[in-house]
Tab-separated table of C-alpha atoms in Angstrom:
chain	number	residue	atom	x	y	z
A	1	UNK	CA	-8.519	224.412	-37.596
A	2	UNK	CA	-6.743	223.814	-34.292
A	3	UNK	CA	-8.750	222.866	-31.213
A	4	UNK	CA	-7.151	222.598	-27.783
A	5	UNK	CA	-7.872	219.322	-26.005
A	6	UNK	CA	-10.575	219.741	-23.337
A	7	UNK	CA	-8.503	218.291	-20.503
A	8	UNK	CA	-5.561	220.578	-21.265
A	9	UNK	CA	-7.987	223.489	-21.370
A	10	UNK	CA	-9.490	222.529	-17.998
A	11	UNK	CA	-6.130	222.139	-16.228
A	12	UNK	CA	-4.443	225.316	-17.474
A	13	UNK	CA	-4.656	229.046	-18.132
A	14	UNK	CA	-3.680	230.487	-21.500
A	15	UNK	CA	-0.609	232.736	-21.290
A	16	UNK	CA	-0.330	233.618	-24.974
A	17	UNK	CA	0.575	232.471	-28.466
A	18	UNK	CA	4.139	231.962	-29.660
A	19	UNK	CA	5.084	231.450	-33.315
A	20	UNK	CA	4.107	227.760	-33.335
A	21	UNK	CA	2.645	226.981	-29.950
A	22	UNK	CA	-0.048	228.040	-27.577
A	23	UNK	CA	1.583	228.616	-24.178
A	24	UNK	CA	-0.387	227.394	-21.176
A	25	UNK	CA	0.258	227.726	-17.445
A	26	UNK	CA	-0.627	224.633	-15.456
A	27	UNK	CA	-2.954	225.694	-12.660
A	28	UNK	CA	-0.674	224.356	-9.930
A	29	UNK	CA	0.777	226.997	-7.638
A	30	UNK	CA	3.374	224.651	-6.130
A	31	UNK	CA	5.835	224.840	-9.014
A	32	UNK	CA	6.391	226.731	-12.302
A	33	UNK	CA	4.821	224.501	-14.937
A	34	UNK	CA	4.282	225.684	-18.492
A	35	UNK	CA	2.955	223.707	-21.463
A	36	UNK	CA	3.581	224.334	-25.154
A	37	UNK	CA	0.921	223.055	-27.551
A	38	UNK	CA	1.835	223.356	-31.244
A	39	UNK	CA	-1.263	224.772	-32.928
A	40	UNK	CA	-1.493	222.053	-35.543
A	41	UNK	CA	-4.565	219.864	-35.734
A	42	UNK	CA	-4.207	216.095	-35.401
A	43	UNK	CA	-0.543	216.018	-34.298
A	44	UNK	CA	0.322	213.573	-31.504
A	45	UNK	CA	4.060	213.050	-31.866
A	46	UNK	CA	7.106	215.263	-32.429
A	47	UNK	CA	7.983	213.400	-35.631
A	48	UNK	CA	4.594	214.292	-37.124
A	49	UNK	CA	5.609	217.964	-37.246
A	50	UNK	CA	7.660	219.237	-40.191
A	51	UNK	CA	11.390	219.840	-39.780
A	52	UNK	CA	10.757	223.596	-39.795
A	53	UNK	CA	8.051	223.275	-37.119
A	54	UNK	CA	10.342	221.123	-34.969
A	55	UNK	CA	13.082	223.765	-35.143
A	56	UNK	CA	10.614	226.356	-33.929
A	57	UNK	CA	9.313	224.034	-31.206
A	58	UNK	CA	12.726	223.424	-29.689
A	59	UNK	CA	13.460	227.167	-29.733
A	60	UNK	CA	10.169	227.722	-27.903
A	61	UNK	CA	11.118	225.016	-25.374
A	62	UNK	CA	14.440	226.764	-24.930
A	63	UNK	CA	12.820	230.189	-24.536
A	64	UNK	CA	10.325	228.931	-21.944
A	65	UNK	CA	13.126	227.150	-20.063
A	66	UNK	CA	14.955	230.467	-19.860
A	67	UNK	CA	11.829	232.283	-18.648
A	68	UNK	CA	11.318	229.749	-15.857
A	69	UNK	CA	14.980	229.956	-14.845
A	70	UNK	CA	14.923	233.753	-14.827
A	71	UNK	CA	11.754	234.007	-12.761
A	72	UNK	CA	12.029	231.011	-10.417
A	73	UNK	CA	15.678	229.852	-10.251
A	74	UNK	CA	14.916	226.101	-10.206
A	75	UNK	CA	17.758	223.602	-9.796
A	76	UNK	CA	16.603	221.698	-12.912
A	77	UNK	CA	14.243	222.130	-15.829
A	78	UNK	CA	12.189	219.055	-16.769
A	79	UNK	CA	10.980	218.882	-20.366
A	80	UNK	CA	8.544	216.172	-21.377
A	81	UNK	CA	6.188	215.213	-24.183
A	82	UNK	CA	4.300	212.203	-22.846
A	83	UNK	CA	0.691	212.174	-24.002
A	84	UNK	CA	-0.386	208.870	-22.503
A	85	UNK	CA	-3.591	210.499	-21.226
A	86	UNK	CA	-3.940	213.398	-23.691
A	87	UNK	CA	-2.559	212.379	-27.062
A	88	UNK	CA	-2.582	215.909	-28.579
A	89	UNK	CA	1.103	216.880	-28.765
A	90	UNK	CA	2.002	219.063	-25.787
A	91	UNK	CA	5.373	219.721	-24.220
A	92	UNK	CA	5.729	220.318	-20.493
A	93	UNK	CA	8.485	222.670	-19.314
A	94	UNK	CA	8.702	222.575	-15.524
A	95	UNK	CA	11.027	224.097	-12.961
A	96	UNK	CA	12.016	221.546	-10.330
A	97	UNK	CA	13.246	222.025	-6.786
A	98	UNK	CA	14.671	219.641	-4.185
A	99	UNK	CA	11.732	220.482	-1.910
A	100	UNK	CA	8.952	219.996	-4.484
A	101	UNK	CA	6.397	217.236	-3.918
A	102	UNK	CA	7.924	214.663	-6.267
A	103	UNK	CA	11.653	215.421	-6.253
A	104	UNK	CA	13.705	213.681	-7.652
A	105	UNK	CA	10.954	211.705	-9.400
A	106	UNK	CA	8.825	212.922	-12.306
A	107	UNK	CA	6.043	215.352	-11.363
A	108	UNK	CA	3.415	213.990	-13.772
A	109	UNK	CA	0.620	212.107	-12.056
A	110	UNK	CA	1.564	213.317	-8.568
A	111	UNK	CA	-0.543	215.495	-6.306
A	112	UNK	CA	-2.059	217.271	-4.615
A	113	UNK	CA	-2.363	220.057	-7.153
A	114	UNK	CA	-3.194	223.368	-5.472
A	115	UNK	CA	-4.772	225.930	-7.803
A	116	UNK	CA	-3.580	229.538	-7.922
A	117	UNK	CA	-5.734	232.250	-6.390
A	118	UNK	CA	-7.233	234.663	-8.949
A	119	UNK	CA	-4.978	237.636	-8.136
A	120	UNK	CA	-1.926	235.411	-7.980
A	121	UNK	CA	-2.800	233.909	-11.346
A	122	UNK	CA	-3.044	237.321	-12.983
A	123	UNK	CA	0.249	238.330	-11.423
A	124	UNK	CA	2.062	235.130	-12.493
A	125	UNK	CA	0.682	235.295	-16.051
A	126	UNK	CA	1.714	238.933	-16.331
A	127	UNK	CA	5.252	238.287	-15.173
A	128	UNK	CA	5.635	235.337	-17.569
A	129	UNK	CA	4.319	237.451	-20.446
A	130	UNK	CA	6.752	240.237	-19.538
A	131	UNK	CA	9.635	237.785	-19.471
A	132	UNK	CA	8.635	236.363	-22.882
A	133	UNK	CA	9.262	239.799	-24.427
A	134	UNK	CA	9.321	239.488	-28.243
A	135	UNK	CA	8.286	235.823	-28.290
A	136	UNK	CA	4.574	236.513	-27.964
A	137	UNK	CA	2.557	236.974	-31.142
B	1	UNK	CA	36.305	216.574	-24.192
B	2	UNK	CA	32.962	214.829	-23.628
B	3	UNK	CA	32.619	212.240	-20.867
B	4	UNK	CA	29.449	210.178	-20.443
B	5	UNK	CA	28.019	210.257	-16.916
B	6	UNK	CA	28.862	207.062	-15.001
B	7	UNK	CA	25.275	206.244	-14.078
B	8	UNK	CA	24.088	206.590	-17.671
B	9	UNK	CA	26.981	204.375	-18.723
B	10	UNK	CA	26.079	201.729	-16.131
B	11	UNK	CA	22.370	201.604	-17.061
B	12	UNK	CA	22.719	201.479	-20.844
B	13	UNK	CA	24.442	199.962	-23.869
B	14	UNK	CA	25.915	202.197	-26.579
B	15	UNK	CA	24.110	201.830	-29.908
B	16	UNK	CA	26.145	204.364	-31.893
B	17	UNK	CA	26.904	208.017	-32.543
B	18	UNK	CA	24.588	210.364	-34.412
B	19	UNK	CA	25.612	213.821	-35.626
B	20	UNK	CA	25.206	215.457	-32.197
B	21	UNK	CA	24.317	212.723	-29.760
B	22	UNK	CA	25.511	209.438	-28.443
B	23	UNK	CA	22.614	206.975	-28.725
B	24	UNK	CA	22.169	204.608	-25.785
B	25	UNK	CA	19.791	201.692	-25.248
B	26	UNK	CA	18.435	201.459	-21.706
B	27	UNK	CA	19.118	197.948	-20.465
B	28	UNK	CA	15.457	197.214	-19.769
B	29	UNK	CA	13.925	194.491	-21.895
B	30	UNK	CA	10.341	195.365	-20.981
B	31	UNK	CA	10.004	198.336	-23.320
B	32	UNK	CA	11.915	200.128	-26.121
B	33	UNK	CA	13.849	202.869	-24.341
B	34	UNK	CA	16.536	204.888	-26.078
B	35	UNK	CA	18.505	207.831	-24.726
B	36	UNK	CA	20.184	210.628	-26.694
B	37	UNK	CA	23.133	212.334	-25.012
B	38	UNK	CA	24.463	215.381	-26.878
B	39	UNK	CA	28.247	214.981	-26.881
B	40	UNK	CA	28.940	218.391	-25.418
B	41	UNK	CA	30.769	218.706	-22.125
B	42	UNK	CA	29.099	220.530	-19.229
B	43	UNK	CA	25.614	220.880	-20.760
B	44	UNK	CA	22.669	220.242	-18.419
B	45	UNK	CA	19.761	221.986	-20.115
B	46	UNK	CA	18.380	222.240	-23.664
B	47	UNK	CA	18.786	226.024	-23.646
B	48	UNK	CA	22.522	225.660	-22.989
B	49	UNK	CA	22.973	224.158	-26.467
B	50	UNK	CA	23.326	226.472	-29.470
B	51	UNK	CA	20.376	227.026	-31.802
B	52	UNK	CA	22.079	224.868	-34.445
B	53	UNK	CA	22.677	222.059	-31.919
B	54	UNK	CA	19.053	222.234	-30.767
B	55	UNK	CA	17.827	221.853	-34.366
B	56	UNK	CA	19.964	218.743	-34.732
B	57	UNK	CA	18.807	217.393	-31.371
B	58	UNK	CA	15.114	217.620	-32.231
B	59	UNK	CA	15.757	215.922	-35.589
B	60	UNK	CA	17.554	213.127	-33.720
B	61	UNK	CA	14.598	212.851	-31.302
B	62	UNK	CA	12.307	212.646	-34.306
B	63	UNK	CA	14.475	210.029	-36.020
B	64	UNK	CA	14.654	207.843	-32.919
B	65	UNK	CA	10.885	208.183	-32.413
B	66	UNK	CA	10.409	206.861	-35.945
B	67	UNK	CA	12.803	203.967	-35.344
B	68	UNK	CA	10.896	202.923	-32.209
B	69	UNK	CA	7.560	203.188	-34.003
B	70	UNK	CA	8.808	201.175	-36.984
B	71	UNK	CA	10.277	198.392	-34.857
B	72	UNK	CA	7.852	198.202	-31.907
B	73	UNK	CA	4.542	199.847	-32.866
B	74	UNK	CA	3.906	201.537	-29.497
B	75	UNK	CA	0.664	203.437	-28.900
B	76	UNK	CA	2.619	206.505	-27.747
B	77	UNK	CA	6.158	207.837	-27.726
B	78	UNK	CA	7.283	209.534	-24.515
B	79	UNK	CA	10.087	212.071	-24.839
B	80	UNK	CA	11.675	213.491	-21.720
B	81	UNK	CA	14.696	215.458	-20.575
B	82	UNK	CA	14.499	215.379	-16.783
B	83	UNK	CA	17.937	215.143	-15.209
B	84	UNK	CA	16.929	215.362	-11.555
B	85	UNK	CA	19.297	212.474	-10.737
B	86	UNK	CA	21.808	212.788	-13.606
B	87	UNK	CA	22.180	216.422	-14.577
B	88	UNK	CA	24.134	215.774	-17.811
B	89	UNK	CA	21.654	216.586	-20.605
B	90	UNK	CA	20.082	213.374	-21.885
B	91	UNK	CA	16.802	212.882	-23.708
B	92	UNK	CA	14.734	209.734	-23.221
B	93	UNK	CA	12.697	208.448	-26.186
B	94	UNK	CA	10.483	205.583	-25.054
B	95	UNK	CA	7.805	203.492	-26.711
B	96	UNK	CA	4.802	203.096	-24.416
B	97	UNK	CA	2.094	200.437	-24.338
B	98	UNK	CA	-1.171	200.096	-22.403
B	99	UNK	CA	0.195	196.920	-20.802
B	100	UNK	CA	3.575	198.299	-19.750
B	101	UNK	CA	4.412	198.501	-16.042
B	102	UNK	CA	3.646	202.176	-15.541
B	103	UNK	CA	0.951	202.973	-18.101
B	104	UNK	CA	-0.470	205.643	-18.251
B	105	UNK	CA	1.988	207.162	-15.756
B	106	UNK	CA	5.580	208.127	-16.490
B	107	UNK	CA	8.045	205.230	-16.658
B	108	UNK	CA	10.944	207.000	-14.919
B	109	UNK	CA	11.642	205.728	-11.434
B	110	UNK	CA	9.427	202.658	-11.806
B	111	UNK	CA	10.588	199.057	-11.741
B	112	UNK	CA	11.465	196.291	-11.792
B	113	UNK	CA	13.938	196.745	-14.624
B	114	UNK	CA	14.740	193.412	-16.267
B	115	UNK	CA	18.039	193.401	-18.174
B	116	UNK	CA	18.328	191.993	-21.693
B	117	UNK	CA	20.084	188.667	-22.211
B	118	UNK	CA	23.389	188.959	-24.122
B	119	UNK	CA	22.133	187.479	-27.406
B	120	UNK	CA	18.948	189.490	-27.231
B	121	UNK	CA	20.938	192.656	-26.605
B	122	UNK	CA	23.101	192.089	-29.681
B	123	UNK	CA	20.000	191.404	-31.756
B	124	UNK	CA	18.117	194.476	-30.515
B	125	UNK	CA	21.142	196.763	-31.001
B	126	UNK	CA	21.649	195.405	-34.512
B	127	UNK	CA	18.054	195.970	-35.539
B	128	UNK	CA	18.078	199.526	-34.147
B	129	UNK	CA	21.311	200.274	-36.011
B	130	UNK	CA	19.820	198.876	-39.216
B	131	UNK	CA	16.725	201.031	-38.789
B	132	UNK	CA	18.871	204.151	-38.192
B	133	UNK	CA	20.290	203.774	-41.694
B	134	UNK	CA	22.185	206.946	-42.661
B	135	UNK	CA	21.828	208.587	-39.241
B	136	UNK	CA	24.815	206.780	-37.703
B	137	UNK	CA	28.213	208.420	-37.988
């Protein structure tokens, strides 16, 4: 029985379910920031997944990287599984730009975070889902 | 023909070669910090690797995570492929501790970095190689 961490739930909007992971959109309109959470209870580290699950995870990371590139044309994709604050395994996939608030440093822990408006959120979620094509369950 | 980025070369010591990646030790004695660099020329992003290469990469990330846990007992492993400064694809695998200099924030871009002494470096490299067992080419 998988339960999404409360802090992840509070900071994000659910985009959909992939084969292994729940895909979340960070509620930060300043840059494209998606989070993959493998739906496996009690997993904190990549090496706690099975080999088969890890293969799926890296394909999902790759897919989401491609979606962000297609929709936003960032100069770099940042991928990170940190978990110092929320130990539940979650993988950030973020499009970065030379004019974003933390460039060239890491984005985690920086602010201010500006939430999406409701219409904008629906629009962004819809375009991500469209770009995910066959990847959504 | 794969060439390691000059900045990565300057900041690290080579530990050995795995199936896909060159394994580097960040020359920072304050925490266990390893870097995997897939030996493929011109690759900047995870989704530029092939599916087969990605499967190997995530197994190497998993292996190196286990080595760090076995040798250092961190409270969390941080895995990151950023590349905002060095675009050549490289994946950090770092053991994190509540008393380290950046906890709970990301370690990238923080300092001061204190280099290993020569004897210590040989000792650390040797114990990592021993822990990698059959993973080294």
